[in-house]
Every structure is written in structure tokens, then in C-alpha cells.
Amino acid sequence: MLSRALRIATLATASLSFSLVAGCAADATLEPTSEASEPDALVGSTSSALSTFDWSPSVNVGPDSQAAWYGGAMATLNGVTYMVHSGDSSPENLWWTRLDGGQFAVDVQIPNQYASQKVSLAAFNGYLYLFHNGQSDTTAIWVSRFDPATQTWTQNFKLPFTSRFTPAIAAYGGRLRMVGTSPSTNQVWTATLDASETLSPQSYVPNVYSASRLSAAVFANQFHVAHRNGSTTNLAVTRFDGTSWSLPGIPAVGGGAFLQGYEAQIAAHDGYLHLVHTRPGSLSVYWTYLNGTSWAPEVTLGTRYSTTPPSLAQGGTGLVLSTTYNYQPSGQALSRRLQFSQYTSPRTSGPILVDPGPILVNP
């Protein structure tokens, strides 16, 4: 058996069912609470397999080793990947930075904007849109817009909706689509902003509930939402084709197991929908992907772990992963430092995209 450091963790594109239901820094002071299993040999050997070796080593975010108590969100605009993250010692503050080459720049505080959860970020209509909840009103939804020409943020404005968690956002069908959760029932709702920032009515997604934060990405011309399946520990994916929503699908990811966790992050790149998450009781970061028809067996991303749910975005060399680790020098307060890793696609041909499942037509 190879040692853990030498084991190859390669994801396969083997056919798996899609079941339908109604590198941390040396000075980190918090280790994973449980050791995640890792394959001892190749999981897949096809020419289209993706490998953990395609991820760069994790490094601290910025030359100033930025920290964020709630973690950060990322999005790419005009080829530049941006991150907005919370403060650390003052977690309600919001800061932004951008990826320049192989490193993020020194962060800059966004004036007069505050949040008590991790934010959401998306590119739309030539701008970056930032969604965040309120500092005191935790179910309020505030929106700000970043102009890349002036490198400034607009004053935020409040939406007439509420959400238990900051809504996930992604550009789809010429609009900025948002998905949030009812503070009282956890049912998922959706609405859109157009290019003039006119807001559509709110509507609820049938049979879709989540007791944790959502993530959104566009893949195969459909709007995908990764979410916790109700209050269970199963992670599910629900799709919108522009007209109707699918039932939640719980990915089967090898060995008869289903995707487990409380929060997942998804991003589309190079013909695949990538998903990262941590499992209940573990801080290890897991990775799987959808090739259009099936999910690959999930593997740990080497020794990477995260003390907050990881973030994922298309950008950089392909994908950018953001994680946090706890850092506490002797006699100082606990801090959550940010790290990032970049994924570079191997030179393989992309799969043919087909519809992965039935659609539930809205009544």
C-alpha cells in the first residue's frame, strides 16, 4: 500500500446512478476532527478522468495572509477572479480582493456594508453583484454592484424578500437569478433581477427545501442549485431549464454511497459541473464532478481541509477553491485564515452533454 502522501486520488467518469427523491499551513492550530478515507489506487483510468494532481498547492490569500471568520465568495468578471470575504476580528466587515496572476492582492474594505454570514458573488451585465444579509437583521437581503472600470462599489439596497441564508446567485437567461430559503419553512424560493435591476416576483420551488446555504451555477444550459436535502445530511442538486424545476437529485458517488454534508459549492468549467464539500464530522475537503450523465466517485483533495464550508468558482487557471484554517499564535485571539488553490484542466476531450434526469413540471 502506498503512503497517504503518495496515493493517487483520481476521479473517474464511470457510470453511476443519479437517485431521484421528493493543504493547510504549518502554523494552523486546528486539525481535522476525523480522518477522511482516501483510495489506495486509481479510482478511474479513463482518458477523461480528472485528478487531484490538477490542483495547485494551497497557499494563503494575499501577501497580507487575509483572514475571514465566515469565509469568502468568489466570481470571475472579464477574466479576473474577485473575492469578497468577511472580516476576522470584526467579522461583520466586508473586504474585497482580486486574483492577479498567481496571488490575490491586498484586500480593501467595502465601506458601509456589513453582514453576519458569508456573502454571495456573481458576474452579471458587466458588473459584479454582491448579495449579503444584514448585520442585525440576519434574514434581510442587501445588494451592491461593483464597477470594474472604477473599482468601486455602489451603496447597497435592500430587497423586499427575506432568506434564512444569503441567497445563491448566478447569471442565467439574461437575468441574475437568485435562490434563497424561507426563514420559517426552509423552502427554496427564486426571483430575478434584469439588467435595469428590476426585480421579478418571488416564487417558491416545488418540493425543494434546505436547512443550509445554497450554491448556484449554470451547466449544460440549465441553472443548477446544490443544497442540503431538507434537514437530512444528504446533499442534492436541483435544476431549472428556463421553464420548470426538477426534483432534487441526490448524487450517488461510489460504493453505494450518496453525497453527505451540510453545504456544497458548485462551479462549471470545461464541460463538467464540479462540486466540493465537507462531510459531517470531518473538515476534509471532498471533490466530485458531473460529466453530464453521471457523478464521479468523490475523493478528498489531498490533505486539504476547511474550518468553514469551502468556496468554489470558475476562474484563475480553471477553478479557484477557497478554504479556511484556524490560526492562533500564543497569547493572541483565534483567527481564520484564508487559503486558495487553483485547478487546471487536463488535456482531455469533453463529454457530450445530455439531460441527466426527468423534469417536474410546475403546476
Tab-separated table of C-alpha atoms in Angstrom:
chain	number	residue	atom	x	y	z
A	1	MET	CA	0.000	0.000	0.000
A	2	LEU	CA	1.309	3.393	-0.877
A	3	SER	CA	1.662	6.023	1.817
A	4	ARG	CA	-1.066	8.650	2.103
A	5	ALA	CA	1.212	11.287	0.607
A	6	LEU	CA	1.869	9.155	-2.484
A	7	ARG	CA	-1.568	7.789	-3.099
A	8	ILE	CA	-3.155	8.736	-6.367
A	9	ALA	CA	-6.612	10.193	-5.981
A	10	THR	CA	-8.073	10.269	-9.463
A	11	LEU	CA	-11.751	10.831	-10.136
A	12	ALA	CA	-13.425	8.528	-12.641
A	13	THR	CA	-16.236	9.123	-15.078
A	14	ALA	CA	-17.649	5.658	-14.535
A	15	SER	CA	-21.399	5.387	-14.873
A	16	LEU	CA	-23.129	5.903	-11.545
A	17	SER	CA	-26.793	6.225	-10.686
A	18	PHE	CA	-28.423	9.585	-10.057
A	19	SER	CA	-31.120	8.778	-7.498
A	20	LEU	CA	-34.207	10.958	-7.549
A	21	VAL	CA	-36.043	11.721	-4.297
A	22	ALA	CA	-39.257	14.058	-3.440
A	23	GLY	CA	-3.054	21.745	2.246
A	24	CYS	CA	-3.184	23.596	5.398
A	25	ALA	CA	-0.439	25.931	6.652
A	26	ALA	CA	2.113	24.700	9.150
A	27	ASP	CA	1.004	27.197	11.779
A	28	ALA	CA	-2.635	26.094	11.709
A	29	THR	CA	-3.818	25.109	15.146
A	30	LEU	CA	-6.991	23.156	14.371
A	31	GLU	CA	-6.673	19.726	12.797
A	32	PRO	CA	-9.491	17.784	11.072
A	33	THR	CA	-11.795	16.139	13.572
A	34	SER	CA	-11.776	12.830	11.670
A	35	GLU	CA	-9.557	11.310	9.043
A	36	ALA	CA	-11.266	11.010	5.675
A	37	SER	CA	-10.837	7.808	3.705
A	38	GLU	CA	-8.740	8.012	0.577
A	39	PRO	CA	-8.374	5.436	-2.226
A	40	ASP	CA	-5.193	3.354	-2.234
A	41	ALA	CA	-5.073	3.086	-6.024
A	42	LEU	CA	-6.553	4.584	-9.146
A	43	VAL	CA	-10.257	5.201	-8.817
A	44	GLY	CA	-10.559	5.671	-12.575
A	45	SER	CA	-8.325	5.039	-15.531
A	46	THR	CA	-10.188	6.502	-18.485
A	47	SER	CA	-8.580	9.204	-20.597
A	48	SER	CA	-11.234	11.652	-19.423
A	49	ALA	CA	-10.526	11.108	-15.713
A	50	LEU	CA	-9.705	14.174	-13.639
A	51	SER	CA	-7.011	14.058	-10.986
A	52	THR	CA	-6.309	15.750	-7.683
A	53	PHE	CA	-2.855	16.392	-9.142
A	54	ASP	CA	-4.535	19.031	-11.346
A	55	TRP	CA	-4.948	21.211	-8.230
A	56	SER	CA	-2.142	23.539	-7.169
A	57	PRO	CA	-0.859	23.518	-3.573
A	58	SER	CA	-2.917	25.644	-1.176
A	59	VAL	CA	-1.384	28.996	-0.220
A	60	ASN	CA	-2.526	31.889	1.944
A	61	VAL	CA	-4.744	34.507	0.294
A	62	GLY	CA	-2.767	37.694	-0.308
A	63	PRO	CA	0.688	38.792	0.813
A	64	ASP	CA	-1.048	40.002	3.973
A	65	SER	CA	-2.387	36.491	4.820
A	66	GLN	CA	-6.035	37.538	4.831
A	67	ALA	CA	-8.475	36.079	7.333
A	68	ALA	CA	-12.261	35.723	7.272
A	69	TRP	CA	-14.432	34.399	10.073
A	70	TYR	CA	-17.243	33.392	7.689
A	71	GLY	CA	-15.038	32.623	4.681
A	72	GLY	CA	-15.235	34.235	1.259
A	73	ALA	CA	-17.186	34.070	-2.003
A	74	MET	CA	-15.665	34.337	-5.478
A	75	ALA	CA	-16.721	35.206	-9.026
A	76	THR	CA	-14.938	35.979	-12.289
A	77	LEU	CA	-15.610	39.085	-14.391
A	78	ASN	CA	-13.788	39.900	-17.645
A	79	GLY	CA	-11.242	37.194	-16.913
A	80	VAL	CA	-10.438	38.476	-13.413
A	81	THR	CA	-11.406	36.475	-10.327
A	82	TYR	CA	-12.609	38.521	-7.354
A	83	MET	CA	-13.231	37.520	-3.761
A	84	VAL	CA	-15.384	39.206	-1.124
A	85	HIS	CA	-14.868	37.917	2.387
A	86	SER	CA	-15.909	38.749	5.922
A	87	GLY	CA	-13.686	40.338	8.495
A	88	ASP	CA	-11.950	38.243	11.101
A	89	SER	CA	-11.645	40.026	14.439
A	90	SER	CA	-14.590	42.163	13.243
A	91	PRO	CA	-16.446	39.551	11.176
A	92	GLU	CA	-19.286	41.899	10.195
A	93	ASN	CA	-16.966	43.945	7.962
A	94	LEU	CA	-16.683	43.106	4.255
A	95	TRP	CA	-13.465	43.141	2.241
A	96	TRP	CA	-12.685	42.589	-1.437
A	97	THR	CA	-9.615	41.450	-3.332
A	98	ARG	CA	-8.718	40.215	-6.822
A	99	LEU	CA	-6.555	37.430	-8.190
A	100	ASP	CA	-3.586	38.914	-10.048
A	101	GLY	CA	-1.533	36.167	-11.631
A	102	GLY	CA	-0.876	33.533	-9.025
A	103	GLN	CA	-1.815	35.541	-5.918
A	104	PHE	CA	-4.616	37.681	-4.534
A	105	ALA	CA	-3.943	41.366	-3.939
A	106	VAL	CA	-4.021	43.090	-0.555
A	107	ASP	CA	-7.683	43.362	0.401
A	108	VAL	CA	-9.702	46.578	0.614
A	109	GLN	CA	-12.650	47.155	2.943
A	110	ILE	CA	-16.032	47.806	1.330
A	111	PRO	CA	-17.331	50.935	3.064
A	112	ASN	CA	-20.609	50.976	4.987
A	113	GLN	CA	-21.576	47.373	4.246
A	114	TYR	CA	-21.860	44.684	6.903
A	115	ALA	CA	-23.034	41.083	7.142
A	116	SER	CA	-23.383	38.265	9.664
A	117	GLN	CA	-22.956	35.384	7.190
A	118	LYS	CA	-20.823	34.506	4.197
A	119	VAL	CA	-21.781	36.601	1.167
A	120	SER	CA	-22.647	35.603	-2.423
A	121	LEU	CA	-20.976	36.998	-5.538
A	122	ALA	CA	-21.732	36.735	-9.279
A	123	ALA	CA	-20.869	38.469	-12.547
A	124	PHE	CA	-23.804	39.939	-14.472
A	125	ASN	CA	-24.245	42.606	-17.142
A	126	GLY	CA	-20.619	43.742	-16.953
A	127	TYR	CA	-20.612	44.152	-13.156
A	128	LEU	CA	-20.081	42.106	-10.033
A	129	TYR	CA	-23.148	41.712	-7.842
A	130	LEU	CA	-22.761	41.197	-4.118
A	131	PHE	CA	-25.595	39.774	-2.016
A	132	HIS	CA	-25.310	39.746	1.762
A	133	ASN	CA	-27.564	39.528	4.775
A	134	GLY	CA	-27.866	42.174	7.468
A	135	GLN	CA	-25.636	42.622	10.471
A	136	SER	CA	-28.550	42.730	12.914
A	137	ASP	CA	-31.446	41.635	10.682
A	138	THR	CA	-29.983	38.297	9.663
A	139	THR	CA	-32.773	37.442	7.198
A	140	ALA	CA	-32.582	40.734	5.274
A	141	ILE	CA	-31.053	40.719	1.774
A	142	TRP	CA	-28.830	43.572	0.638
A	143	VAL	CA	-27.374	44.074	-2.843
A	144	SER	CA	-24.369	46.080	-4.061
A	145	ARG	CA	-22.778	46.397	-7.510
A	146	PHE	CA	-19.059	46.609	-8.338
A	147	ASP	CA	-17.886	48.565	-11.391
A	148	PRO	CA	-14.589	47.137	-12.706
A	149	ALA	CA	-13.854	50.404	-14.551
A	150	THR	CA	-13.836	52.494	-11.367
A	151	GLN	CA	-13.049	49.659	-8.918
A	152	THR	CA	-15.814	50.906	-6.623
A	153	TRP	CA	-18.964	49.521	-5.014
A	154	THR	CA	-22.375	51.176	-5.109
A	155	GLN	CA	-24.342	51.906	-1.969
A	156	ASN	CA	-26.270	48.764	-1.170
A	157	PHE	CA	-30.045	48.489	-1.448
A	158	LYS	CA	-32.447	46.175	0.338
A	159	LEU	CA	-34.640	43.612	-1.423
A	160	PRO	CA	-38.255	43.104	-0.273
A	161	PHE	CA	-37.568	39.404	0.399
A	162	THR	CA	-36.092	37.532	3.341
A	163	SER	CA	-33.936	34.424	3.441
A	164	ARG	CA	-32.586	32.264	6.238
A	165	PHE	CA	-29.253	32.174	4.397
A	166	THR	CA	-27.701	34.592	1.928
A	167	PRO	CA	-29.225	33.684	-1.466
A	168	ALA	CA	-27.065	31.970	-4.065
A	169	ILE	CA	-26.830	33.890	-7.361
A	170	ALA	CA	-25.794	33.254	-10.971
A	171	ALA	CA	-26.481	34.878	-14.338
A	172	TYR	CA	-28.929	32.802	-16.389
A	173	GLY	CA	-31.212	33.608	-19.309
A	174	GLY	CA	-30.198	37.270	-19.443
A	175	ARG	CA	-31.094	37.826	-15.788
A	176	LEU	CA	-29.427	37.482	-12.421
A	177	ARG	CA	-31.254	34.602	-10.790
A	178	MET	CA	-31.261	34.236	-7.024
A	179	VAL	CA	-32.339	31.311	-4.856
A	180	GLY	CA	-32.945	31.693	-1.137
A	181	THR	CA	-34.692	29.833	1.669
A	182	SER	CA	-37.772	30.709	3.681
A	183	PRO	CA	-36.781	31.657	7.251
A	184	SER	CA	-39.801	29.789	8.617
A	185	THR	CA	-40.052	26.656	6.432
A	186	ASN	CA	-36.659	26.303	4.673
A	187	GLN	CA	-38.469	26.012	1.326
A	188	VAL	CA	-36.341	27.264	-1.540
A	189	TRP	CA	-37.603	30.330	-3.408
A	190	THR	CA	-36.388	32.108	-6.525
A	191	ALA	CA	-36.525	35.558	-8.141
A	192	THR	CA	-34.546	37.505	-10.748
A	193	LEU	CA	-33.036	40.915	-11.450
A	194	ASP	CA	-32.836	42.172	-15.027
A	195	ALA	CA	-30.174	44.463	-16.495
A	196	SER	CA	-32.055	47.545	-15.252
A	197	GLU	CA	-32.224	45.971	-11.754
A	198	THR	CA	-35.971	45.489	-11.967
A	199	LEU	CA	-36.948	42.726	-9.573
A	200	SER	CA	-39.295	39.894	-10.517
A	201	PRO	CA	-41.909	38.479	-8.128
A	202	GLN	CA	-40.741	35.799	-5.733
A	203	SER	CA	-41.884	32.222	-6.355
A	204	TYR	CA	-41.306	29.020	-4.413
A	205	VAL	CA	-39.620	25.967	-5.936
A	206	PRO	CA	-41.930	22.947	-5.546
A	207	ASN	CA	-40.762	20.199	-3.184
A	208	VAL	CA	-37.304	21.685	-2.599
A	209	TYR	CA	-36.172	22.502	0.955
A	210	SER	CA	-32.794	23.190	2.503
A	211	ALA	CA	-31.705	23.696	6.106
A	212	SER	CA	-28.351	25.078	4.920
A	213	ARG	CA	-26.914	27.560	2.462
A	214	LEU	CA	-27.366	27.059	-1.310
A	215	SER	CA	-24.932	27.252	-4.230
A	216	ALA	CA	-25.781	28.006	-7.880
A	217	ALA	CA	-24.073	27.501	-11.251
A	218	VAL	CA	-25.083	27.262	-14.905
A	219	PHE	CA	-24.206	23.968	-16.579
A	220	ALA	CA	-25.455	22.363	-19.817
A	221	ASN	CA	-27.761	25.370	-20.365
A	222	GLN	CA	-29.536	24.778	-17.071
A	223	PHE	CA	-29.475	26.610	-13.743
A	224	HIS	CA	-28.212	24.157	-11.117
A	225	VAL	CA	-28.670	24.543	-7.360
A	226	ALA	CA	-26.710	22.432	-4.863
A	227	HIS	CA	-28.370	22.234	-1.472
A	228	ARG	CA	-28.919	20.195	1.625
A	229	ASN	CA	-31.890	17.897	1.061
A	230	GLY	CA	-34.269	19.306	3.652
A	231	SER	CA	-32.817	18.759	7.124
A	232	THR	CA	-31.076	15.484	6.246
A	233	THR	CA	-27.326	15.124	5.733
A	234	ASN	CA	-27.818	14.240	2.067
A	235	LEU	CA	-26.621	16.816	-0.457
A	236	ALA	CA	-28.822	17.256	-3.515
A	237	VAL	CA	-28.845	19.072	-6.842
A	238	THR	CA	-31.955	20.653	-8.365
A	239	ARG	CA	-32.126	22.038	-11.916
A	240	PHE	CA	-34.109	24.751	-13.701
A	241	ASP	CA	-34.320	24.557	-17.501
A	242	GLY	CA	-35.801	28.022	-18.009
A	243	THR	CA	-39.374	26.786	-17.622
A	244	SER	CA	-39.625	24.236	-14.836
A	245	TRP	CA	-37.693	22.787	-11.921
A	246	SER	CA	-36.542	19.196	-11.459
A	247	LEU	CA	-36.989	17.157	-8.327
A	248	PRO	CA	-33.951	17.144	-6.027
A	249	GLY	CA	-31.399	14.576	-7.191
A	250	ILE	CA	-29.028	13.036	-4.644
A	251	PRO	CA	-25.786	12.080	-6.416
A	252	ALA	CA	-24.515	8.529	-5.888
A	253	VAL	CA	-20.750	8.847	-5.656
A	254	GLY	CA	-19.365	5.306	-5.490
A	255	GLY	CA	-19.627	2.224	-3.319
A	256	GLY	CA	-23.384	2.615	-2.953
A	257	ALA	CA	-22.891	5.841	-1.014
A	258	PHE	CA	-24.642	9.149	-1.500
A	259	LEU	CA	-23.228	12.636	-1.145
A	260	GLN	CA	-23.164	13.599	2.550
A	261	GLY	CA	-22.729	17.029	4.109
A	262	TYR	CA	-24.463	20.206	5.172
A	263	GLU	CA	-23.363	22.593	2.426
A	264	ALA	CA	-21.947	22.127	-1.078
A	265	GLN	CA	-20.379	24.519	-3.568
A	266	ILE	CA	-20.646	24.025	-7.331
A	267	ALA	CA	-18.981	25.602	-10.362
A	268	ALA	CA	-18.987	24.687	-14.054
A	269	HIS	CA	-15.807	24.501	-16.108
A	270	ASP	CA	-14.649	22.760	-19.282
A	271	GLY	CA	-17.694	20.527	-19.701
A	272	TYR	CA	-18.000	19.433	-16.070
A	273	LEU	CA	-20.010	20.558	-13.062
A	274	HIS	CA	-17.606	20.418	-10.116
A	275	LEU	CA	-18.769	20.062	-6.511
A	276	VAL	CA	-16.801	20.443	-3.268
A	277	HIS	CA	-17.955	19.966	0.313
A	278	THR	CA	-17.033	18.692	3.748
A	279	ARG	CA	-18.716	15.715	5.370
A	280	PRO	CA	-20.460	15.744	8.755
A	281	GLY	CA	-17.847	15.270	11.471
A	282	SER	CA	-14.915	15.955	9.150
A	283	LEU	CA	-13.086	19.054	7.922
A	284	SER	CA	-11.527	17.279	4.910
A	285	VAL	CA	-12.492	18.762	1.531
A	286	TYR	CA	-14.161	16.323	-0.865
A	287	TRP	CA	-14.419	16.721	-4.652
A	288	THR	CA	-16.625	15.147	-7.294
A	289	TYR	CA	-17.965	16.192	-10.682
A	290	LEU	CA	-20.833	15.623	-13.091
A	291	ASN	CA	-19.853	14.902	-16.692
A	292	GLY	CA	-23.371	15.485	-17.982
A	293	THR	CA	-24.669	11.972	-17.333
A	294	SER	CA	-23.152	10.711	-14.083
A	295	TRP	CA	-21.272	11.752	-10.971
A	296	ALA	CA	-17.735	10.502	-10.372
A	297	PRO	CA	-16.699	8.781	-7.125
A	298	GLU	CA	-15.756	11.533	-4.694
A	299	VAL	CA	-12.260	11.793	-3.244
A	300	THR	CA	-10.531	14.026	-0.749
A	301	LEU	CA	-8.452	16.830	-2.220
A	302	GLY	CA	-5.234	15.540	-0.735
A	303	THR	CA	-4.790	16.828	2.812
A	304	ARG	CA	-6.856	19.979	2.297
A	305	TYR	CA	-9.360	20.793	4.985
A	306	SER	CA	-11.519	23.783	5.837
A	307	THR	CA	-12.889	25.127	9.103
A	308	THR	CA	-15.716	26.841	7.187
A	309	PRO	CA	-17.575	25.406	4.185
A	310	PRO	CA	-15.236	25.730	1.171
A	311	SER	CA	-15.987	28.077	-1.725
A	312	LEU	CA	-15.561	27.309	-5.425
A	313	ALA	CA	-15.691	29.438	-8.578
A	314	GLN	CA	-14.763	29.224	-12.231
A	315	GLY	CA	-11.719	31.427	-12.779
A	316	GLY	CA	-7.969	31.621	-12.463
A	317	THR	CA	-6.411	28.699	-14.332
A	318	GLY	CA	-9.792	26.949	-14.447
A	319	LEU	CA	-11.299	26.747	-10.966
A	320	VAL	CA	-10.438	28.506	-7.721
A	321	LEU	CA	-11.048	26.819	-4.362
A	322	SER	CA	-11.077	28.846	-1.147
A	323	THR	CA	-10.760	27.304	2.317
A	324	THR	CA	-10.023	28.476	5.863
A	325	TYR	CA	-7.848	27.207	8.675
A	326	ASN	CA	-7.715	28.215	12.321
A	327	TYR	CA	-4.607	30.081	13.427
A	328	GLN	CA	-3.853	31.166	16.973
A	329	PRO	CA	-0.350	32.291	17.949
A	330	SER	CA	0.449	32.094	21.630
A	331	GLY	CA	-1.346	34.782	23.603
A	332	GLN	CA	-3.395	36.011	20.636
A	333	ALA	CA	-7.020	35.640	19.571
A	334	LEU	CA	-8.144	32.830	17.292
A	335	SER	CA	-8.139	33.749	13.597
A	336	ARG	CA	-9.469	32.005	10.485
A	337	ARG	CA	-7.004	32.474	7.679
A	338	LEU	CA	-7.963	32.102	4.038
A	339	GLN	CA	-6.186	29.814	1.595
A	340	PHE	CA	-6.777	29.096	-2.076
A	341	SER	CA	-5.873	26.509	-4.679
A	342	GLN	CA	-6.287	26.585	-8.469
A	343	TYR	CA	-7.383	23.759	-10.757
A	344	THR	CA	-6.005	23.392	-14.279
A	345	SER	CA	-7.964	21.198	-16.681
A	346	PRO	CA	-6.095	18.248	-18.177
A	347	ARG	CA	-5.952	17.964	-21.941
A	348	THR	CA	-8.937	15.710	-22.440
A	349	SER	CA	-11.927	15.901	-24.721
A	350	GLY	CA	-15.142	16.980	-23.061
A	351	PRO	CA	-18.166	14.703	-22.780
A	352	ILE	CA	-21.379	15.000	-24.715
A	353	LEU	CA	-23.903	16.794	-22.531
A	354	VAL	CA	-27.268	15.102	-22.169
A	355	ASP	CA	-30.213	15.608	-19.872
A	356	PRO	CA	-29.371	13.754	-16.619
A	357	GLY	CA	-32.908	13.212	-15.395
A	358	PRO	CA	-36.635	13.884	-15.561
A	359	ILE	CA	-38.187	17.289	-15.023
A	360	LEU	CA	-41.028	18.064	-12.659
A	361	VAL	CA	-43.323	20.486	-14.460
A	362	ASN	CA	-44.635	23.249	-12.252
A	363	PRO	CA	-48.403	23.132	-11.810
